CSV table of C-alpha atoms in Angstrom, one decimal:
chain,number,residue,atom,x,y,z
A,268,MET,CA,136.8,128.8,-24.0
A,269,TRP,CA,137.0,128.1,-20.4
A,270,GLU,CA,135.0,124.9,-20.7
A,271,MET,CA,137.2,123.7,-23.5
A,272,LYS,CA,140.4,124.5,-21.6
A,273,ASN,CA,139.2,122.5,-18.6
A,274,ILE,CA,137.9,119.5,-20.6
A,275,VAL,CA,141.2,118.8,-22.3
A,276,PRO,CA,143.2,118.4,-19.0
A,277,ILE,CA,140.4,116.2,-17.6
A,278,LEU,CA,140.3,114.0,-20.7
A,279,LEU,CA,144.1,113.8,-20.5
A,280,LEU,CA,144.0,112.8,-16.8
A,281,ILE,CA,141.4,110.0,-17.6
A,282,PHE,CA,143.6,108.7,-20.4
A,283,LEU,CA,146.7,108.6,-18.2
A,284,ASN,CA,144.9,106.9,-15.4
A,285,SER,CA,143.6,104.3,-17.9
A,286,CYS,CA,147.1,103.7,-19.2
A,287,THR,CA,148.5,103.4,-15.7
A,288,GLY,CA,145.9,100.9,-14.8
A,289,GLN,CA,146.6,98.8,-17.9
A,290,ASN,CA,150.4,99.0,-17.1
A,291,LYS,CA,149.7,97.9,-13.5
A,292,ASN,CA,147.6,95.0,-14.6
A,293,THR,CA,150.3,94.0,-17.2
A,294,ALA,CA,153.0,94.3,-14.6
A,295,GLU,CA,151.0,92.1,-12.2
A,296,LYS,CA,150.5,89.5,-14.8
A,297,GLU,CA,154.1,89.5,-15.8
A,298,SER,CA,155.1,89.3,-12.1
A,299,THR,CA,152.8,86.3,-11.7
A,300,ILE,CA,154.3,84.6,-14.8
A,301,ILE,CA,157.8,85.3,-13.5
A,302,ARG,CA,156.9,83.8,-10.1
A,303,THR,CA,155.2,80.8,-11.7
A,304,ASP,CA,158.2,80.2,-13.9
A,305,THR,CA,160.6,80.5,-11.0
A,306,ILE,CA,158.6,77.9,-9.0
A,307,ILE,CA,158.6,75.5,-12.0
A,308,LEU,CA,162.3,76.1,-12.5
A,309,ASN,CA,163.0,75.5,-8.8
A,310,LYS,CA,161.0,72.3,-8.9
A,311,LEU,CA,162.9,71.1,-12.0
A,312,ASN,CA,166.2,72.0,-10.4
A,313,GLU,CA,165.1,70.2,-7.2
A,314,ILE,CA,164.4,67.0,-9.2
A,315,ASN,CA,167.6,67.2,-11.3
A,316,ASP,CA,169.9,68.1,-8.5
A,317,GLY,CA,169.2,65.1,-6.3
A,318,ILE,CA,171.2,62.0,-5.6
A,319,VAL,CA,168.7,60.1,-3.4
A,320,TYR,CA,165.0,59.5,-4.1
A,321,PHE,CA,162.2,57.9,-2.2
A,322,SER,CA,159.0,56.2,-3.5
A,323,LYS,CA,156.0,55.8,-1.2
A,324,ASP,CA,153.8,54.2,-3.9
A,325,ASN,CA,156.0,51.2,-4.9
A,326,GLY,CA,158.0,52.9,-7.6
A,327,ARG,CA,155.3,54.7,-9.5
A,328,THR,CA,156.6,58.1,-8.5
A,329,TRP,CA,159.8,59.3,-6.9
A,330,GLU,CA,160.6,62.3,-4.7
A,331,ASN,CA,164.0,64.0,-4.1
A,332,LYS,CA,165.2,63.3,-0.6
A,333,SER,CA,168.7,64.6,-0.7
A,334,ARG,CA,168.4,67.4,1.9
A,335,GLY,CA,171.3,67.4,4.3
A,336,LEU,CA,173.7,65.9,1.9
A,337,PRO,CA,176.7,67.9,0.5
A,338,GLU,CA,176.4,69.4,-3.0
A,339,LYS,CA,179.3,67.3,-4.3
A,340,ILE,CA,179.3,63.7,-3.1
A,341,LYS,CA,179.7,60.2,-4.6
A,342,ILE,CA,178.0,57.0,-3.4
A,343,GLY,CA,179.7,53.7,-4.3
A,344,LEU,CA,178.0,50.4,-5.2
A,345,GLY,CA,176.5,48.9,-2.0
A,346,GLY,CA,176.7,52.3,-0.3
A,347,ILE,CA,173.1,52.3,0.9
A,348,ALA,CA,172.2,50.2,4.0
A,349,ALA,CA,168.9,49.5,5.8
A,350,SER,CA,168.1,47.7,9.0
A,351,ALA,CA,164.8,47.4,10.9
A,352,THR,CA,165.2,50.9,12.3
A,353,LEU,CA,168.0,52.7,10.3
A,354,LEU,CA,168.5,53.9,6.8
A,355,GLY,CA,171.9,55.1,5.9
A,356,LEU,CA,174.4,55.8,3.1
A,357,ALA,CA,178.1,56.1,2.7
A,358,THR,CA,179.6,59.0,0.8
A,359,LYS,CA,183.2,58.8,-0.5
A,360,GLU,CA,184.0,62.4,0.5
A,361,GLN,CA,182.2,62.9,3.9
A,362,GLY,CA,181.5,59.4,5.2
A,363,ILE,CA,178.2,58.2,6.7
A,364,TYR,CA,174.8,59.8,6.9
A,365,ILE,CA,171.7,58.5,8.7
A,366,PHE,CA,168.2,59.6,7.5
A,367,ASP,CA,166.1,61.5,10.1
A,368,PHE,CA,162.5,60.7,9.1
A,369,LYS,CA,161.1,63.2,11.6
A,370,ASP,CA,162.8,66.2,10.0
A,371,SER,CA,163.2,64.5,6.6
A,372,ILE,CA,167.0,65.2,6.5
A,373,TRP,CA,170.2,63.3,6.3
A,374,VAL,CA,172.3,63.6,9.4
A,375,HIS,CA,176.1,63.2,9.3
A,376,ILE,CA,177.7,60.5,11.4
A,377,PRO,CA,181.4,61.2,12.4
A,378,THR,CA,183.6,59.1,10.1
A,379,ASP,CA,187.3,58.6,10.8
A,380,GLU,CA,189.5,60.3,8.2
A,381,GLN,CA,191.4,57.1,7.8
A,382,ILE,CA,188.3,55.4,6.5
A,383,ILE,CA,187.7,58.2,3.9
A,384,LYS,CA,191.3,58.0,2.7
A,385,ASN,CA,190.9,54.3,2.0
A,386,ASN,CA,188.0,55.0,-0.4
A,387,ILE,CA,184.6,54.1,1.2
A,388,GLY,CA,182.5,51.6,-0.6
A,389,ALA,CA,179.9,49.2,0.9
A,390,LEU,CA,177.9,49.8,4.1
A,391,VAL,CA,175.9,47.6,6.4
A,392,PHE,CA,174.2,47.8,9.8
A,393,TYR,CA,174.8,44.5,11.7
A,394,LYS,CA,173.5,44.0,15.2
A,395,ASN,CA,173.3,47.8,15.9
A,396,GLU,CA,176.8,48.3,14.7
A,397,ILE,CA,178.0,50.1,11.6
A,398,TYR,CA,180.3,48.3,9.3
A,399,ILE,CA,182.0,50.1,6.4
A,400,GLY,CA,184.1,48.5,3.6
A,401,THR,CA,186.9,50.3,1.8
A,402,GLN,CA,188.9,49.7,-1.3
A,403,PHE,CA,192.4,49.8,0.4
A,404,GLY,CA,191.9,49.5,4.1
A,405,GLY,CA,189.4,46.6,4.6
A,406,VAL,CA,186.6,46.8,7.1
A,407,PHE,CA,186.0,49.4,9.9
A,408,PHE,CA,183.2,49.3,12.4
A,409,SER,CA,181.6,51.5,15.1
A,410,ASN,CA,179.3,50.5,17.9
A,411,ASN,CA,178.6,54.1,19.1
A,412,GLN,CA,177.3,55.9,16.1
A,413,GLY,CA,180.7,56.9,14.8
A,414,LYS,CA,182.2,58.4,17.9
A,415,THR,CA,185.0,55.8,17.7
A,416,TRP,CA,186.0,53.5,14.8
A,417,VAL,CA,188.0,50.3,14.9
A,418,SER,CA,189.6,48.3,12.1
A,419,LYS,CA,188.2,44.8,11.8
A,420,ASN,CA,190.5,43.0,9.4
A,421,SER,CA,191.7,40.0,11.4
A,422,GLY,CA,191.6,36.9,9.1
A,423,LEU,CA,191.1,38.8,5.8
A,424,GLY,CA,193.5,37.9,3.1
A,425,ASN,CA,192.4,40.7,0.9
A,426,LEU,CA,191.5,44.3,2.0
A,427,THR,CA,189.4,45.3,-1.0
A,428,ILE,CA,185.8,45.1,0.1
A,429,ARG,CA,183.1,44.6,-2.5
A,430,ARG,CA,179.8,43.8,-0.7
A,431,PHE,CA,178.3,43.0,2.7
A,432,ALA,CA,175.4,40.6,3.3
A,433,GLU,CA,173.6,39.4,6.4
A,434,ILE,CA,172.2,35.8,6.1
A,435,ASP,CA,170.7,34.0,9.1
A,436,ASN,CA,172.2,36.5,11.6
A,437,ARG,CA,175.6,36.0,10.2
A,438,LEU,CA,177.7,38.7,8.4
A,439,PHE,CA,179.4,38.0,5.1
A,440,VAL,CA,181.8,40.1,3.0
A,441,GLY,CA,182.9,39.8,-0.6
A,442,THR,CA,186.4,40.8,-1.3
A,443,ASN,CA,188.9,40.7,-4.2
A,444,GLY,CA,190.2,37.4,-2.7
A,445,GLY,CA,187.0,35.4,-2.0
A,446,LEU,CA,184.1,35.2,0.4
A,447,TYR,CA,184.5,35.6,4.2
A,448,SER,CA,182.2,35.2,7.1
A,449,PHE,CA,182.6,36.9,10.5
A,450,ASP,CA,183.2,34.7,13.5
A,451,GLU,CA,182.0,36.8,16.4
A,452,PRO,CA,183.4,34.7,19.3
A,453,LEU,CA,186.9,34.8,17.8
A,454,ASN,CA,186.4,38.4,16.4
A,455,LYS,CA,187.9,37.4,13.0
A,456,TRP,CA,187.0,36.7,9.5
A,457,GLU,CA,187.0,33.1,8.1
A,458,LEU,CA,187.5,32.3,4.4
A,459,GLU,CA,184.5,30.4,3.1
A,460,PHE,CA,185.4,30.2,-0.5
A,461,GLY,CA,187.9,31.6,-3.0
A,462,GLN,CA,191.4,32.7,-3.6
A,463,ASN,CA,193.3,35.8,-4.6
A,464,ALA,CA,192.0,35.7,-8.1
A,465,LEU,CA,188.3,35.3,-7.2
A,466,GLN,CA,186.5,38.7,-6.9
A,467,VAL,CA,183.2,38.4,-5.1
A,468,ASN,CA,180.9,41.1,-6.1
A,469,GLY,CA,177.5,40.0,-4.7
A,470,ILE,CA,176.0,37.6,-2.2
A,471,THR,CA,172.5,36.2,-1.8
A,472,GLU,CA,170.5,33.3,-0.2
A,473,PHE,CA,167.9,31.3,-2.1
A,474,GLU,CA,166.0,28.2,-0.8
A,475,GLY,CA,168.7,27.2,1.7
A,476,ASN,CA,171.8,27.8,-0.6
A,477,ILE,CA,174.3,30.7,-0.7
A,478,TYR,CA,175.1,32.1,-4.1
A,479,ILE,CA,177.9,34.5,-4.9
A,480,ALA,CA,178.5,36.6,-8.0
A,481,THR,CA,182.2,36.6,-9.1
A,482,ASN,CA,184.4,37.6,-12.0
A,483,GLN,CA,184.4,33.9,-12.8
A,484,GLY,CA,180.7,33.3,-12.8
A,485,VAL,CA,178.2,32.2,-10.1
A,486,PHE,CA,179.0,29.7,-7.4
A,487,LYS,CA,176.6,28.2,-4.8
A,488,THR,CA,176.8,26.1,-1.7
A,489,GLU,CA,174.6,24.7,1.0
A,490,LYS,CA,174.7,26.7,4.3
A,491,GLU,CA,177.3,24.3,5.7
A,492,PHE,CA,179.8,25.7,3.1
A,493,LYS,CA,181.2,22.2,2.5
A,494,ASN,CA,180.6,21.8,-1.2
A,495,TRP,CA,180.8,24.7,-3.6
A,496,LYS,CA,179.6,24.3,-7.2
A,497,GLN,CA,179.8,26.6,-10.2
A,498,VAL,CA,176.3,27.1,-11.7
A,499,LEU,CA,177.0,29.9,-14.2
A,500,PHE,CA,180.0,29.8,-16.5
A,501,ASP,CA,181.6,32.0,-19.1
A,502,SER,CA,180.3,35.3,-17.5
A,503,SER,CA,181.7,37.9,-15.2
A,504,VAL,CA,178.9,38.7,-12.8
A,505,HIS,CA,179.0,42.0,-10.9
A,506,ASN,CA,176.0,41.5,-8.7
A,507,ILE,CA,173.4,38.9,-7.6
A,508,SER,CA,170.1,39.0,-5.7
A,509,SER,CA,167.0,36.9,-5.2
A,510,ASP,CA,163.4,37.0,-4.2
A,511,SER,CA,161.0,34.2,-3.1
A,512,LYS,CA,160.9,32.6,-6.6
A,513,THR,CA,163.9,33.8,-8.6
A,514,ILE,CA,167.7,34.4,-8.6
A,515,TYR,CA,168.9,37.3,-10.6
A,516,ALA,CA,172.5,37.3,-12.0
A,517,MET,CA,173.7,40.7,-13.3
A,518,THR,CA,176.4,40.2,-16.0
A,519,TYR,CA,178.0,43.0,-17.9
A,520,ASN,CA,175.8,42.7,-21.0
A,521,GLU,CA,172.6,41.0,-19.9
A,522,LEU,CA,170.3,40.3,-17.0
A,523,LEU,CA,169.8,36.6,-16.3
A,524,SER,CA,167.4,34.7,-14.0
A,525,SER,CA,167.0,31.2,-12.6
A,526,THR,CA,164.0,29.6,-11.0
A,527,ASP,CA,165.6,26.2,-10.5
A,528,LYS,CA,168.5,27.0,-8.1
A,529,GLY,CA,170.9,27.9,-10.9
A,530,VAL,CA,170.5,24.7,-13.0
A,531,SER,CA,169.4,26.8,-16.0
A,532,TRP,CA,169.4,30.6,-16.7
A,533,GLN,CA,167.2,32.7,-18.9
A,534,ASN,CA,167.9,36.1,-20.5
A,535,ILE,CA,165.3,38.6,-19.0
A,536,GLN,CA,166.6,41.7,-20.7
A,537,ASN,CA,163.4,42.3,-22.6
A,538,GLY,CA,162.3,46.0,-22.1
A,539,LEU,CA,165.7,47.0,-20.6
A,540,PRO,CA,168.2,49.0,-22.6
A,541,LYS,CA,170.0,46.7,-25.1
A,542,GLU,CA,173.2,45.2,-23.9
A,543,LEU,CA,173.5,47.5,-20.9
A,544,TYR,CA,174.1,46.0,-17.5
A,545,THR,CA,171.7,46.2,-14.6
A,546,PHE,CA,173.2,47.5,-11.3
A,547,ASN,CA,170.7,45.8,-8.9
A,548,VAL,CA,167.4,44.0,-8.7
A,549,ILE,CA,165.0,43.9,-5.8
A,550,GLU,CA,161.5,42.7,-5.1
A,551,ASN,CA,159.0,44.9,-3.2
A,552,GLU,CA,155.3,44.1,-2.7
A,553,ASN,CA,155.3,41.5,-5.4
A,554,VAL,CA,156.9,43.8,-8.0
A,555,VAL,CA,160.5,43.5,-9.2
A,556,PHE,CA,162.6,46.6,-9.7
A,557,ALA,CA,165.9,47.0,-11.7
A,558,GLY,CA,168.3,49.9,-11.4
A,559,GLN,CA,169.6,50.7,-14.9
A,560,TRP,CA,171.8,53.3,-16.6
A,561,ASP,CA,168.7,55.5,-17.4
A,562,GLY,CA,166.5,55.0,-14.4
A,563,VAL,CA,164.3,52.5,-12.5
A,564,TYR,CA,162.4,49.7,-14.4
A,565,ARG,CA,159.6,47.6,-12.9
A,566,LYS,CA,158.2,44.2,-13.9
A,567,ASP,CA,154.8,42.8,-12.7
A,568,GLY,CA,154.7,39.1,-12.9
A,569,SER,CA,157.4,36.6,-13.9
A,570,SER,CA,156.6,36.8,-17.6
A,571,GLY,CA,156.1,40.5,-17.9
A,572,GLU,CA,158.2,43.0,-19.7
A,573,TRP,CA,160.3,45.6,-18.0
A,574,LYS,CA,158.8,49.1,-18.1
A,575,LEU,CA,160.5,52.4,-17.2
A,576,SER,CA,159.1,53.6,-13.8
A,577,SER,CA,161.1,56.8,-13.2
A,578,ASN,CA,158.5,59.5,-12.7
A,579,GLY,CA,160.1,62.1,-10.6
A,580,LEU,CA,163.7,61.0,-11.3
A,581,PRO,CA,166.1,63.1,-13.4
A,582,ASN,CA,166.0,62.1,-17.1
A,583,LYS,CA,168.4,59.2,-17.9
A,584,PHE,CA,169.7,59.0,-14.3
A,585,ALA,CA,171.8,56.0,-13.6
A,586,ILE,CA,170.4,54.2,-10.5
A,587,THR,CA,173.4,52.4,-9.0
A,588,ASN,CA,171.7,51.5,-5.6
A,589,ILE,CA,168.1,50.4,-4.7
A,590,LYS,CA,167.0,49.4,-1.2
A,591,ALA,CA,163.6,48.6,0.5
A,592,PHE,CA,163.1,50.1,3.9
A,593,ASN,CA,159.8,49.3,5.8
A,594,GLY,CA,157.8,49.5,2.6
A,595,LEU,CA,159.6,52.5,1.2
A,596,LEU,CA,161.7,52.2,-1.9
A,597,VAL,CA,165.0,54.1,-1.9
A,598,SER,CA,167.1,54.7,-5.0
A,599,ALA,CA,170.3,56.6,-5.6
A,600,GLY,CA,172.7,57.6,-8.3
A,601,SER,CA,176.4,57.6,-8.0
A,602,GLU,CA,176.6,61.4,-7.7
A,603,ARG,CA,174.4,64.5,-7.9
A,604,LYS,CA,173.2,65.9,-11.3
A,605,LEU,CA,174.0,64.2,-14.6
A,606,LYS,CA,177.6,63.6,-15.8
A,607,THR,CA,178.4,64.2,-19.4
A,608,GLY,CA,177.7,61.0,-21.3
A,609,MET,CA,176.0,59.4,-18.3
A,610,THR,CA,173.0,58.2,-20.3
A,611,THR,CA,172.1,54.8,-21.7
A,612,GLU,CA,175.6,54.6,-23.1
A,613,LYS,CA,178.3,52.7,-21.3
């Protein structure tokens, strides 16, 4: 009887220890699963919560580089700028940020409240000075990293700024009332082409000619600005760019290209979402990239088809700005996360 009384507690103890070990192993496994799921979820949130993305492999993959930027911001068209040494962006709510590559973070540059009130749009770095365009207040600039700002509107007939462009060490600005160039000795803008009804949305240079995208089509001139000629009719063009071989005209329902200085234009929408307009086109390392309503597309070769190249970007993320900076590709949406309806639909 004694042996039986002692055996039962021992067997019970062994059974309980066995169960405890199983529960411990199960708990460890469940804890590991939870940690793994959390890591995956955090990674997904990190991807989907970004507004600026970098690609170090020429558009094949993208990495969220939004650290330092406020949670709720918007970036307008032309709101990313790059010089030989600076990469920056203009947010409508907080003003200008410069990217610190050492710490991989965006650093805020003091931005006058008056600039923000006038609705920030395009940004450019010109001769180590910062120029910012607004919807209502024209152009502002700073030559001391934002410590002080000065209005620079002398000569402008319209204060709605669409785009900046630097061509042959000369600064140009597209407004709702034509194209202007900046005369540095006189410290004023000079009207090169247009009138109050001509909205200049983009500016580019191709084989010695200046081309502008307008609400009335595409116009071009030689660099002397004496003779302007319309080369694309019956289209409202919201942006224009060029590489060594091709001019790209972005209309509101198709992407067009010209390889003969605007004499003829071809539809190159093949592979892009049907009848949705392209925000911007750039060339980098012999590959052409297009920012579309649902991501970045790339095209290898003049006759190739556009292919989605958005690995690492949020799903169906509208890419409103693309820039190249020292071999790095930089893309950005208009705001963080995905807006309802912000897909491939207009």
